[in-house]
Every structure is written in C-alpha cells, then in structure tokens.
Short mmCIF file of C-alpha atoms in Angstrom, two decimals:
data_model
loop_
_atom_site.label_atom_id
_atom_site.label_comp_id
_atom_site.label_asym_id
_atom_site.label_seq_id
_atom_site.Cartn_x
_atom_site.Cartn_y
_atom_site.Cartn_z
CA MET R 20 -6.93 13.00 -12.75
CA THR R 21 -8.44 16.64 -13.58
CA PRO R 22 -10.86 16.78 -15.77
CA LYS R 23 -9.62 16.86 -19.14
CA ASP R 24 -7.08 14.23 -18.14
CA VAL R 25 -10.61 11.69 -18.23
CA LEU R 26 -12.08 12.68 -20.95
CA LYS R 27 -8.14 11.95 -22.65
CA PHE R 28 -8.06 9.27 -20.14
CA SER R 29 -11.72 7.70 -21.70
CA ARG R 30 -10.65 8.55 -25.37
CA GLU R 31 -7.07 5.95 -25.24
CA ASN R 32 -9.60 3.52 -23.58
CA GLN R 33 -12.77 3.97 -26.25
CA ALA R 34 -14.94 4.11 -23.10
CA LYS R 35 -18.37 3.97 -25.12
CA ILE R 36 -20.23 4.36 -21.55
CA LEU R 37 -20.02 6.53 -18.60
CA ASP R 38 -21.39 4.39 -15.20
CA LEU R 39 -21.27 6.80 -11.62
CA LYS R 40 -21.36 5.08 -8.83
CA PHE R 41 -22.58 6.73 -5.67
CA LEU R 42 -23.85 4.80 -2.15
CA ASP R 43 -27.15 5.27 -0.39
CA LEU R 44 -27.22 6.01 3.90
CA PHE R 45 -26.17 2.20 4.56
CA GLY R 46 -23.48 1.27 2.68
CA ILE R 47 -24.55 -0.29 -0.60
CA TRP R 48 -23.38 0.98 -3.85
CA GLN R 49 -25.74 2.52 -6.73
CA HIS R 50 -25.38 3.54 -10.44
CA PHE R 51 -26.43 4.62 -13.61
CA SER R 52 -24.96 4.81 -17.04
CA VAL R 53 -24.90 7.59 -20.07
CA PRO R 54 -23.22 7.30 -22.90
CA ILE R 55 -19.64 8.73 -22.82
CA THR R 56 -21.14 11.28 -25.14
CA GLU R 57 -22.70 12.69 -22.56
CA LEU R 58 -19.61 13.36 -20.72
CA GLY R 59 -17.29 16.78 -20.72
CA GLU R 60 -16.01 19.43 -18.94
CA GLU R 61 -18.90 20.96 -17.34
CA SER R 62 -20.11 17.54 -16.37
CA PHE R 63 -17.67 18.06 -13.49
CA GLU R 64 -19.45 21.21 -12.76
CA GLU R 65 -23.31 20.67 -14.06
CA GLY R 66 -23.39 17.03 -13.16
CA PHE R 67 -25.75 14.75 -14.14
CA GLY R 68 -29.79 14.43 -12.80
CA PHE R 69 -31.24 11.41 -10.37
CA ASP R 70 -34.26 10.71 -8.44
CA GLY R 71 -32.85 10.41 -4.43
CA SER R 72 -36.69 9.70 -3.32
CA SER R 73 -35.52 6.63 -4.53
CA ILE R 74 -32.59 5.90 -2.81
CA ARG R 75 -32.71 4.15 1.10
CA GLY R 76 -32.61 6.23 3.84
CA TRP R 77 -32.42 9.40 1.48
CA GLN R 78 -34.99 12.29 -0.09
CA ALA R 79 -38.97 12.42 0.20
CA ILE R 80 -40.58 12.11 -2.97
CA ASN R 81 -41.27 16.00 -3.28
CA ALA R 82 -37.88 16.81 -2.94
CA SER R 83 -36.21 13.96 -4.96
CA ASP R 84 -34.62 15.45 -7.72
CA MET R 85 -30.50 16.07 -6.73
CA LEU R 86 -27.37 15.87 -8.95
CA VAL R 87 -24.24 13.45 -9.35
CA ILE R 88 -21.08 15.20 -9.51
CA PRO R 89 -17.81 13.63 -11.09
CA ASP R 90 -14.90 13.44 -8.97
CA PRO R 91 -12.00 13.10 -11.55
CA ALA R 92 -10.21 11.79 -8.72
CA THR R 93 -11.66 8.39 -9.03
CA ALA R 94 -11.77 7.97 -12.62
CA VAL R 95 -11.36 4.52 -13.82
CA MET R 96 -12.36 1.23 -16.39
CA ASP R 97 -14.78 -0.91 -14.71
CA PRO R 98 -13.58 -4.46 -15.21
CA PHE R 99 -16.65 -6.33 -15.47
CA THR R 100 -18.41 -4.47 -18.55
CA ALA R 101 -18.75 -5.87 -21.67
CA GLU R 102 -18.42 -2.90 -23.10
CA PRO R 103 -15.74 -0.42 -22.45
CA THR R 104 -16.65 1.60 -19.93
CA LEU R 105 -16.22 4.70 -17.40
CA THR R 106 -16.49 4.73 -13.82
CA MET R 107 -16.22 7.29 -11.21
CA ILE R 108 -17.44 7.82 -7.84
CA VAL R 109 -19.70 11.11 -8.10
CA ASN R 110 -21.11 13.59 -4.58
CA ILE R 111 -23.98 14.42 -4.43
CA VAL R 112 -25.36 17.70 -4.50
CA ASP R 113 -28.50 19.89 -4.64
CA PRO R 114 -29.59 20.75 -7.80
CA ILE R 115 -31.12 24.00 -5.75
CA THR R 116 -29.45 25.73 -3.42
CA ARG R 117 -25.76 23.40 -5.45
CA GLU R 118 -24.65 22.38 -1.06
CA ARG R 119 -23.35 19.06 -0.45
CA TYR R 120 -26.07 16.48 0.50
CA SER R 121 -25.92 15.95 4.00
CA ARG R 122 -26.77 12.82 3.90
CA ASP R 123 -24.09 11.21 1.21
CA PRO R 124 -21.85 9.35 3.17
CA ARG R 125 -19.04 10.02 0.84
CA ASN R 126 -19.65 13.81 2.45
CA VAL R 127 -19.45 13.05 5.93
CA ALA R 128 -15.79 11.14 5.40
CA GLN R 129 -14.92 14.08 3.47
CA LYS R 130 -16.34 16.65 5.64
CA ALA R 131 -13.85 14.47 9.10
CA GLU R 132 -10.71 14.80 7.18
CA ALA R 133 -11.33 18.09 6.66
CA TYR R 134 -12.15 18.46 10.37
CA LEU R 135 -8.84 16.60 11.81
CA ARG R 136 -6.91 19.28 9.74
CA ALA R 137 -8.59 22.65 11.06
CA THR R 138 -8.12 20.91 15.20
CA GLY R 139 -4.93 21.51 13.94
CA ILE R 140 -3.92 18.17 15.58
CA ALA R 141 -2.99 16.16 12.11
CA ASP R 142 -3.35 16.59 8.50
CA THR R 143 -4.13 13.01 7.90
CA ALA R 144 -5.84 10.37 8.84
CA TYR R 145 -5.27 6.97 7.79
CA PHE R 146 -7.66 3.80 7.41
CA GLY R 147 -6.54 -0.24 6.64
CA PRO R 148 -9.62 -2.15 7.05
CA GLU R 149 -9.58 -5.93 6.82
CA ALA R 150 -12.68 -7.24 5.32
CA GLU R 151 -13.48 -10.55 6.31
CA PHE R 152 -16.15 -12.18 3.19
CA PHE R 153 -17.27 -15.38 2.10
CA VAL R 154 -17.62 -17.63 -0.60
CA PHE R 155 -20.25 -19.33 -0.84
CA ASP R 156 -21.71 -22.14 -3.38
CA ASP R 157 -24.94 -21.36 -3.04
CA ILE R 158 -27.48 -19.72 -1.25
CA ARG R 159 -31.35 -20.49 -0.83
CA PHE R 160 -33.68 -17.87 2.16
CA ASP R 161 -37.46 -17.23 2.09
CA SER R 162 -39.39 -15.42 5.00
CA ARG R 163 -43.28 -15.29 4.87
CA GLU R 164 -46.17 -15.13 7.25
CA ASN R 165 -45.86 -19.09 7.58
CA CYS R 166 -42.55 -20.19 6.71
CA SER R 167 -38.89 -19.10 7.52
CA TYR R 168 -35.19 -20.24 6.11
CA TYR R 169 -32.26 -20.05 5.09
CA PHE R 170 -29.48 -22.17 3.43
CA VAL R 171 -25.90 -21.67 2.28
CA ASP R 172 -23.84 -24.41 1.14
CA SER R 173 -20.13 -24.50 -0.11
CA ILE R 174 -17.77 -27.57 -1.79
CA GLU R 175 -15.46 -26.76 1.29
CA GLY R 176 -17.91 -26.95 4.13
CA ARG R 177 -17.44 -29.36 6.76
CA TRP R 178 -20.49 -30.64 6.99
CA ASN R 179 -20.25 -32.34 3.58
CA THR R 180 -17.25 -34.71 4.68
CA GLY R 181 -20.55 -37.09 3.81
CA ARG R 182 -22.49 -36.38 0.80
CA GLU R 183 -22.22 -38.01 -2.11
CA GLU R 184 -20.17 -35.62 -4.33
CA ARG R 185 -19.32 -38.58 -7.12
CA PRO R 186 -16.92 -38.08 -5.86
CA ASN R 187 -16.65 -36.35 -2.44
CA LEU R 188 -13.03 -35.51 -2.38
CA GLY R 189 -12.38 -35.04 0.76
CA TYR R 190 -10.11 -31.69 1.80
CA LYS R 191 -12.34 -29.64 3.73
CA PRO R 192 -11.38 -27.21 6.55
CA ARG R 193 -12.26 -28.87 10.19
CA TYR R 194 -14.24 -26.20 11.99
CA LYS R 195 -12.21 -22.81 13.05
CA GLU R 196 -9.14 -25.08 11.26
CA GLY R 197 -9.09 -22.56 7.97
CA TYR R 198 -6.07 -20.23 8.39
CA PHE R 199 -4.12 -21.03 6.73
CA PRO R 200 -3.73 -24.92 5.14
CA VAL R 201 -2.53 -24.40 1.69
CA PRO R 202 -4.43 -26.18 -1.61
CA PRO R 203 -6.46 -28.34 -1.68
CA SER R 204 -8.29 -27.59 1.33
CA ASP R 205 -7.97 -24.11 0.73
CA SER R 206 -9.64 -24.34 -2.94
CA LEU R 207 -10.26 -20.16 -3.51
CA GLN R 208 -6.57 -19.88 -4.05
CA ASP R 209 -7.08 -18.92 -7.78
CA VAL R 210 -10.49 -16.94 -7.06
CA ARG R 211 -9.18 -15.01 -4.91
CA THR R 212 -5.91 -13.98 -7.19
CA ASP R 213 -8.36 -13.55 -9.49
CA MET R 214 -9.95 -10.53 -7.33
CA VAL R 215 -6.71 -9.38 -5.99
CA LEU R 216 -5.34 -8.10 -9.80
CA THR R 217 -8.37 -6.92 -10.83
CA MET R 218 -8.38 -4.91 -7.41
CA MET R 219 -5.21 -3.75 -9.03
CA LYS R 220 -6.25 -3.15 -11.54
CA VAL R 221 -8.65 -0.22 -10.56
CA GLY R 222 -5.69 1.10 -8.30
CA ILE R 223 -5.54 -0.91 -4.74
CA PRO R 224 -2.47 -1.63 -3.64
CA ILE R 225 -3.05 -4.86 -1.90
CA GLU R 226 -0.78 -6.45 0.39
CA ALA R 227 -1.62 -9.96 0.87
CA GLN R 228 -4.66 -12.63 0.20
CA HIS R 229 -5.69 -15.81 2.55
CA HIS R 230 -7.82 -18.33 3.83
CA GLU R 231 -9.63 -17.19 6.80
CA VAL R 232 -10.45 -19.52 10.57
CA ALA R 233 -14.03 -20.40 9.46
CA THR R 234 -14.69 -23.87 7.32
CA GLY R 235 -16.96 -23.07 4.36
CA GLY R 236 -14.55 -20.73 2.21
CA GLN R 237 -14.42 -17.47 4.47
CA CYS R 238 -11.68 -14.91 2.87
CA GLU R 239 -9.58 -12.15 3.26
CA ILE R 240 -8.30 -10.04 1.32
CA ASP R 241 -5.47 -7.01 2.41
CA MET R 242 -5.53 -3.73 1.04
CA ARG R 243 -2.75 -1.26 1.84
CA PHE R 244 -3.08 1.76 4.51
CA ALA R 245 -5.05 4.80 3.04
CA PRO R 246 -6.50 8.55 3.25
CA LEU R 247 -9.93 8.29 4.89
CA THR R 248 -12.26 9.01 1.61
CA ARG R 249 -9.49 7.36 -0.54
CA MET R 250 -10.62 4.20 1.83
CA GLY R 251 -13.94 4.29 1.88
CA ASP R 252 -13.48 4.09 -1.68
CA CYS R 253 -11.37 1.31 -1.64
CA LEU R 254 -13.41 -0.35 0.04
CA MET R 255 -16.36 -0.17 -2.18
CA TRP R 256 -14.25 -1.49 -4.63
CA TYR R 257 -13.49 -3.84 -2.62
CA LYS R 258 -16.88 -5.25 -2.17
CA TYR R 259 -17.90 -4.89 -5.62
CA ILE R 260 -14.80 -6.75 -7.37
CA VAL R 261 -14.89 -9.75 -4.76
CA LYS R 262 -19.12 -10.66 -5.34
CA ASN R 263 -18.87 -9.68 -9.51
CA VAL R 264 -15.12 -11.82 -9.34
CA ALA R 265 -17.13 -14.74 -7.32
CA ARG R 266 -19.67 -14.54 -10.04
CA ARG R 267 -17.18 -14.86 -12.88
CA HIS R 268 -16.73 -18.53 -11.16
CA GLY R 269 -19.85 -19.55 -10.09
CA LYS R 270 -19.79 -18.35 -6.98
CA THR R 271 -21.17 -16.04 -4.80
CA ALA R 272 -20.00 -13.97 -1.60
CA THR R 273 -20.96 -12.05 1.21
CA PHE R 274 -19.97 -10.03 3.47
CA MET R 275 -22.74 -10.85 6.33
CA PRO R 276 -20.98 -10.65 9.72
CA LYS R 277 -22.55 -14.01 10.96
CA PRO R 278 -24.32 -16.57 8.26
CA LEU R 279 -22.48 -19.76 9.95
CA PHE R 280 -23.20 -21.56 13.33
CA GLY R 281 -20.09 -22.84 14.92
CA ASP R 282 -17.72 -21.90 13.47
CA ASN R 283 -15.67 -17.67 13.21
CA GLY R 284 -17.88 -14.65 11.92
CA SER R 285 -16.55 -12.08 9.22
CA GLY R 286 -14.90 -8.99 11.40
CA MET R 287 -13.46 -5.49 9.73
CA HIS R 288 -10.58 -5.48 11.82
CA VAL R 289 -9.69 -1.17 11.20
CA HIS R 290 -6.56 0.01 11.32
CA GLN R 291 -5.79 3.64 12.46
CA SER R 292 -3.56 5.89 12.62
CA LEU R 293 -2.52 10.07 12.75
CA TRP R 294 -0.16 11.33 10.28
CA LYS R 295 1.35 15.00 10.41
CA GLU R 296 3.37 16.97 7.48
CA GLY R 297 4.66 13.01 6.57
CA LYS R 298 5.46 12.12 10.52
CA THR R 299 3.29 9.41 12.14
CA LEU R 300 1.94 10.96 15.58
CA PHE R 301 1.44 7.61 17.08
CA ALA R 302 4.73 6.68 17.65
CA GLY R 303 6.18 7.07 21.61
CA GLU R 304 7.26 6.41 24.40
CA MET R 305 4.56 4.75 25.96
CA TYR R 306 2.61 1.71 26.07
CA GLY R 307 3.01 -0.50 22.62
CA GLY R 308 5.63 2.26 22.00
CA LEU R 309 2.18 4.73 21.64
CA SER R 310 2.31 8.17 21.49
CA GLN R 311 0.45 9.57 24.38
CA LEU R 312 -1.64 11.41 21.89
CA ALA R 313 -2.03 7.70 20.25
CA LEU R 314 -3.36 5.83 24.00
CA TYR R 315 -5.45 9.87 24.03
CA TYR R 316 -7.31 8.47 20.97
CA ILE R 317 -7.63 4.96 22.00
CA GLY R 318 -9.46 6.53 24.94
CA GLY R 319 -11.83 8.15 23.06
CA ILE R 320 -12.58 4.86 21.13
CA LEU R 321 -13.39 3.14 24.01
CA GLN R 322 -15.55 5.03 25.53
CA HIS R 323 -18.29 5.58 22.64
CA ALA R 324 -17.53 2.16 21.00
CA ALA R 325 -21.06 1.43 22.42
CA ALA R 326 -22.51 4.41 20.18
CA LEU R 327 -19.70 3.26 17.86
CA CYS R 328 -21.30 0.24 17.81
CA ALA R 329 -24.78 1.02 16.02
CA ILE R 330 -22.54 2.45 12.87
CA VAL R 331 -19.21 -0.55 12.23
CA ALA R 332 -21.88 -3.31 13.61
CA PRO R 333 -25.02 -2.16 11.86
CA THR R 334 -26.61 -5.23 11.16
CA THR R 335 -29.06 -7.27 13.99
CA ASN R 336 -27.01 -9.85 12.23
CA SER R 337 -23.23 -8.42 13.97
CA TYR R 338 -24.49 -9.35 17.25
CA ARG R 339 -24.82 -12.81 16.53
CA ARG R 340 -21.15 -12.65 16.12
CA LEU R 341 -20.37 -10.27 18.84
CA VAL R 342 -21.50 -12.74 21.54
CA PRO R 343 -19.38 -13.11 24.92
CA GLY R 344 -17.20 -15.52 25.69
CA PHE R 345 -16.99 -17.21 21.50
CA GLU R 346 -14.21 -15.79 19.32
CA ALA R 347 -15.08 -12.05 18.19
CA PRO R 348 -13.50 -9.41 20.27
CA VAL R 349 -16.22 -7.89 22.81
CA ASN R 350 -14.14 -6.31 25.60
CA LEU R 351 -13.88 -3.42 26.01
CA ALA R 352 -10.49 -3.21 26.33
CA TYR R 353 -6.63 -2.71 24.94
CA SER R 354 -3.13 -4.79 24.51
CA SER R 355 -0.59 -5.10 22.66
CA ARG R 356 -0.46 -8.16 20.52
CA ASN R 357 -3.82 -9.32 22.48
CA ARG R 358 -6.78 -10.53 19.96
CA SER R 359 -9.60 -10.65 22.97
CA ALA R 360 -9.38 -7.08 24.09
CA GLY R 361 -11.56 -4.75 21.61
CA VAL R 362 -8.70 -2.25 20.72
CA ARG R 363 -5.53 -3.87 20.46
CA ILE R 364 -1.69 -2.10 19.18
CA PRO R 365 0.05 -4.31 15.92
CA MET R 366 3.84 -5.19 16.79
CA TYR R 367 4.39 -6.83 13.50
CA SER R 368 7.32 -3.81 12.95
CA PRO R 369 9.67 -1.74 15.02
CA SER R 370 9.60 1.22 12.34
CA PRO R 371 7.72 3.98 14.13
CA LYS R 372 6.29 4.52 10.60
CA ALA R 373 4.02 1.08 11.31
CA LYS R 374 2.58 2.63 14.76
CA ARG R 375 -0.52 2.15 14.63
CA ILE R 376 -4.30 1.07 16.62
CA GLU R 377 -6.29 -1.82 15.31
CA VAL R 378 -10.31 -1.50 16.14
CA ARG R 379 -11.36 -4.80 16.28
CA PHE R 380 -15.58 -5.02 17.27
CA PRO R 381 -16.89 -3.84 13.50
CA ASP R 382 -17.18 -5.55 10.38
CA PRO R 383 -17.99 -5.57 7.18
CA SER R 384 -21.62 -4.59 6.61
CA CYS R 385 -20.80 -1.26 7.53
CA ASN R 386 -20.95 1.44 5.05
CA GLY R 387 -17.24 2.05 5.52
CA TYR R 388 -17.02 6.18 4.86
CA LEU R 389 -19.14 6.98 8.06
CA ALA R 390 -17.25 3.87 9.82
CA PHE R 391 -14.31 5.70 9.57
CA ALA R 392 -15.43 8.94 10.03
CA ALA R 393 -17.05 7.67 13.01
CA MET R 394 -14.28 6.37 14.38
CA LEU R 395 -11.84 9.34 14.24
CA MET R 396 -14.24 11.22 15.72
CA ALA R 397 -14.31 9.47 18.53
CA GLY R 398 -10.53 9.35 18.02
CA LEU R 399 -10.11 12.98 18.12
CA ASP R 400 -12.60 13.25 21.01
CA GLY R 401 -10.55 10.94 23.05
CA ILE R 402 -7.13 13.40 22.14
CA GLU R 403 -9.42 17.13 22.58
CA ASN R 404 -10.42 15.92 26.35
CA LYS R 405 -7.65 13.73 27.35
CA ILE R 406 -9.42 10.86 27.86
CA ASP R 407 -7.09 8.52 29.72
CA PRO R 408 -7.63 4.30 28.16
CA GLY R 409 -7.16 3.02 31.42
CA GLN R 410 -4.65 0.47 31.89
CA PRO R 411 -4.16 -2.11 29.19
CA LEU R 412 -5.19 -5.75 29.61
CA ASP R 413 -2.29 -8.10 28.66
CA LYS R 414 -4.70 -11.88 29.94
CA ASP R 415 -6.45 -13.69 27.48
CA ILE R 416 -9.51 -12.23 28.15
CA TYR R 417 -11.24 -15.66 27.22
CA ALA R 418 -9.41 -17.15 30.00
CA LEU R 419 -10.72 -14.72 32.62
CA GLY R 420 -12.22 -15.72 35.92
CA PRO R 421 -16.47 -14.48 36.14
CA GLU R 422 -14.52 -11.72 38.92
CA GLU R 423 -12.13 -10.40 36.66
CA LEU R 424 -14.39 -10.71 33.86
CA ALA R 425 -16.90 -8.42 35.73
CA GLU R 426 -14.60 -5.75 35.26
CA VAL R 427 -13.96 -5.58 31.84
CA PRO R 428 -16.37 -3.46 29.68
CA SER R 429 -18.22 -4.96 26.55
CA VAL R 430 -20.21 -3.90 23.38
CA PRO R 431 -23.74 -3.80 23.51
CA GLY R 432 -25.49 -7.34 23.01
CA SER R 433 -27.35 -6.42 20.58
CA LEU R 434 -28.62 -3.26 17.65
CA THR R 435 -31.15 -1.66 19.88
CA GLU R 436 -28.93 -1.46 22.76
CA ALA R 437 -26.36 -0.05 20.16
CA LEU R 438 -28.59 1.94 18.81
CA LYS R 439 -30.36 3.48 22.30
CA ALA R 440 -26.63 4.46 22.84
CA LEU R 441 -26.06 6.18 19.84
CA GLU R 442 -29.01 8.18 20.55
CA ASP R 443 -27.55 8.95 24.24
CA ASP R 444 -23.96 9.45 23.08
CA HIS R 445 -23.57 11.81 19.72
CA GLU R 446 -22.58 15.55 20.75
CA PHE R 447 -18.63 14.23 19.77
CA LEU R 448 -20.18 12.94 15.67
CA LEU R 449 -21.51 16.55 15.26
CA ARG R 450 -18.60 18.45 16.30
CA GLY R 451 -17.45 20.85 12.25
CA ASP R 452 -20.54 19.40 11.41
CA VAL R 453 -19.32 16.24 10.31
CA PHE R 454 -22.58 13.83 11.38
CA THR R 455 -25.34 15.97 11.59
CA GLN R 456 -28.19 15.92 13.19
CA ASP R 457 -30.82 14.88 10.38
CA LEU R 458 -28.66 12.22 9.55
CA LEU R 459 -28.33 10.75 12.67
CA GLU R 460 -32.20 10.52 13.25
CA ARG R 461 -32.81 9.01 9.69
CA TRP R 462 -30.06 6.02 10.81
CA LEU R 463 -32.02 5.73 14.11
CA HIS R 464 -35.25 5.65 12.60
CA TRP R 465 -34.54 3.66 9.73
CA LYS R 466 -32.45 1.06 11.91
CA ARG R 467 -35.26 0.46 14.68
CA GLU R 468 -38.33 0.70 11.26
CA ASN R 469 -36.99 -1.85 9.19
CA GLU R 470 -34.31 -4.02 10.59
CA VAL R 471 -34.86 -4.01 14.30
CA ASP R 472 -38.74 -4.44 14.12
CA PRO R 473 -39.23 -7.06 11.60
CA VAL R 474 -36.45 -9.24 12.80
CA ARG R 475 -38.09 -8.75 16.40
CA LEU R 476 -41.91 -9.78 14.91
CA ARG R 477 -40.87 -13.16 13.20
CA PRO R 478 -40.35 -16.30 14.71
CA VAL R 479 -37.28 -18.03 14.01
CA PRO R 480 -37.07 -22.01 13.11
CA TYR R 481 -34.98 -22.56 16.05
CA GLU R 482 -37.67 -21.52 18.34
CA PHE R 483 -39.63 -24.55 16.84
CA ALA R 484 -36.60 -26.68 18.61
CA LEU R 485 -36.53 -24.84 21.58
CA TYR R 486 -40.61 -24.67 22.48
CA PHE R 487 -42.82 -26.15 19.63
CA ASP R 488 -43.75 -28.92 22.91
CA SER R 489 -44.07 -25.88 25.14
#
C-alpha cells in the first residue's frame, strides 16, 4: 500500500486509533497509539516522536528523542482491539540526522537484503521458520533472596494423570508422544485453528498447524516462506497472535525454549534459500540435490555456527534445550532428511523450486530480524569464500559411538560460550554495515550483565536436592 492507500483503507475500516509497532533489540514487540486523526500523508515522512531511552538496549537518556516512520506496506487492522485500530510496523529514525537507527532490528534485516543484492549473488533470500511454542493453563514463578521457584500446568500434562479433576478424563499425551494424536488427546486443535485464521486475517499465509512432540500443550503453526524482512514482520505477528489468542481462550503461550524438564523443548527450524530473477540458486546436481552454491552457504553456516548461536539461540534457557545426547540437533553437520544434524536438506518434493536448507539449532526466543540476517550473512560468507562444508553425515548422530562422535563438532554448551564465540567471530556480520560494532557490543554487554550474570549468581531449586546435606 501507498500512504494514500493506507488512508483510504483506514476510512473503509472506520479506524479510530492508529497503533505503531516496533521491537526492542532483543525481540519483544513495543507499541504506542494515537488517534487516527493524527495520521496524514505527511506522517509517512515526518513520523511520530517517542522516548528511545526507555527501550531495552537502545538510547542513553541524554539522546532519547527518536522518531518512528510508519511503513505503509505493513498496514492492517489489529484483530484484538475493542475499537477499530489501524496498525503499522515502523522504522526507527534519528530526528536530527534522519538516519536509520543502527540498533533497530528491522533496519538490520533491510540492510542484509540490500547487501545480498549488492553482492550480485542473488536478489532474494527466502526464510521459513517453524516456531514451536507451549500453551499452558497456569504459570507461576518468583525469585527472591531466600526462595526461587516456577510452576507450569496444563490440562494435557502427562504429570496430571492422577490429579483429581472432577472428573479427570485422561487423554493426556505421553511424554515425547504429542506428535500427532487426534482429539481428545490433542485438546488444542480449535485454539490453533483460531490462531491460524487470525494470522490469515492479517495477511500471513499458513501451510499447516499441529500438536508437537511434548506433552503439556506443545504446538507448531507453519507459515509459508517469505523474503527476509517480510518474514521478520510475520514472525512478530505470529508471536503476538499466538499469545493473544491463547489469552482469549483462558490460556497462556510461551516461546521459551525449555519450559519443561524431561520432554522436548521448543525449537525454530529455519528453512532458507537464495533466488535470482525468479529462479532458485539452491537446486543442482550435488549432494541432496543441492547446487555448489548451496553447499558453500551451508559451509558458512557451519563455520560460524558458534557465533550465530549468540543470536539465534540467545537465552540461557536455550542451552537447556541444546544438550548433547538429547533431542536437540546440537551437532554441526549436514545431511539430507536426517533430523539429528544441525543443518538438514528437506527431501519432501522433487521440484527444484522446493530445494532449500533447514538450520535446526535456532529457537523462537530469538529476534527474528537479527537471526535471519545473521544466518544470511554467514551463508554469504560461505559463498564468497567458498567454504567447504565437508562430508555429509547420513548416520543417526545420536547413535554414534564416543570415538565417532568426537569427530563431530557441536554448538556451544552455554550462552556464555556463545557470546564469547560471537566476540571472537563477527567480522562476517559487519560487511555492508549490516550489523554494526555498536550493536554487537551492546548485545554482548546486555546479555552478560542482565542475563548470564543474574542466572549464574542464583542458586536453583535442584541444587538443594543435590547439595543441602553436604
């Protein structure tokens, strides 16, 4: 839509409020609203002012004034507000220089797409994330000087088979058997359908929805692939809709990677491919039906995987999921069809147009704009430097003996290790000014000071079971 189209769309839908959405450095959507009478064609040039110092990871208080510039291509009606509300995703601009803000994640995504075109390698990078999530019925947590606990619950939780529910009707998926029982074991079919229809209402094409492996309400909804920045927008809408539809049904949803002990965590496998002039560049006659260019792209992903983890698996909780010997694909190898590899080549369709790779170690706690941009930059580094990904590994990696497994590298074992890897290996991200040194330094400092250290300083409940009698 053009600005004129947006104004017409607003009148046709009798909008009363304009809502402006953007996200902080770490991936949480923010917003503020103004009366629709404040929106005019000039708004798409002049923007709206706000305080950037109140946003995590952004401006100092002495440089807090910033502008949001609405992107007319993102205009939709918000599906959850009581009054008709036109909403747009915005770009962040310095009010004095009128330059785009280096710590605006959407700006990073757009710069990554521009860099791709500037290389001449391709003109479009398609991304298709499979973001898993849990829908719970109750969540409580606290952490104080003298206590710490969390409690989650689900009507589906296998741990509730013996609970008095007046009546307890059973049909609670067994651990690791939530993929794909029909209702009544899958109690969330209608909730997910509501989510799907709401997503489609705001223009997100959906391919499938289903229950996921874990007990206790693990789900997945698959969006159709889209160009990088557009998919970043879609992922933000995806999370917003999942959480608000769950709330509408009296439930709560989380994209936390590992909220349950003893069952599968939530990953976000990311399908990706490069195209030029409407033709895929990933199809060929090499291994798995890939082109040599696609293999080099994989080489870049694998070489920079440890650094990528600081962005695509960016929480301390991410590494409760990424544990060797369990369900997560921690091994840095590639393979066709093999889900135990960190990079998989899906083999569902013989069509060259369907040829893509799937990076399996990211999780949905990440900032999608930054995660997609970082993976693209790693893949492009692989192409530009012809990085050989080595031999594919078609064995079940989980079944390998210690000697064989010792030859397969793995992702970092903690957020601390991942941040150190990013600190040591980030030159590939700086090309084309896609990521800036300022952004990366802020990312590293914030993660260490506000996440790693606070978690490291606190005893956890299980330590009392292990050590109280020592």
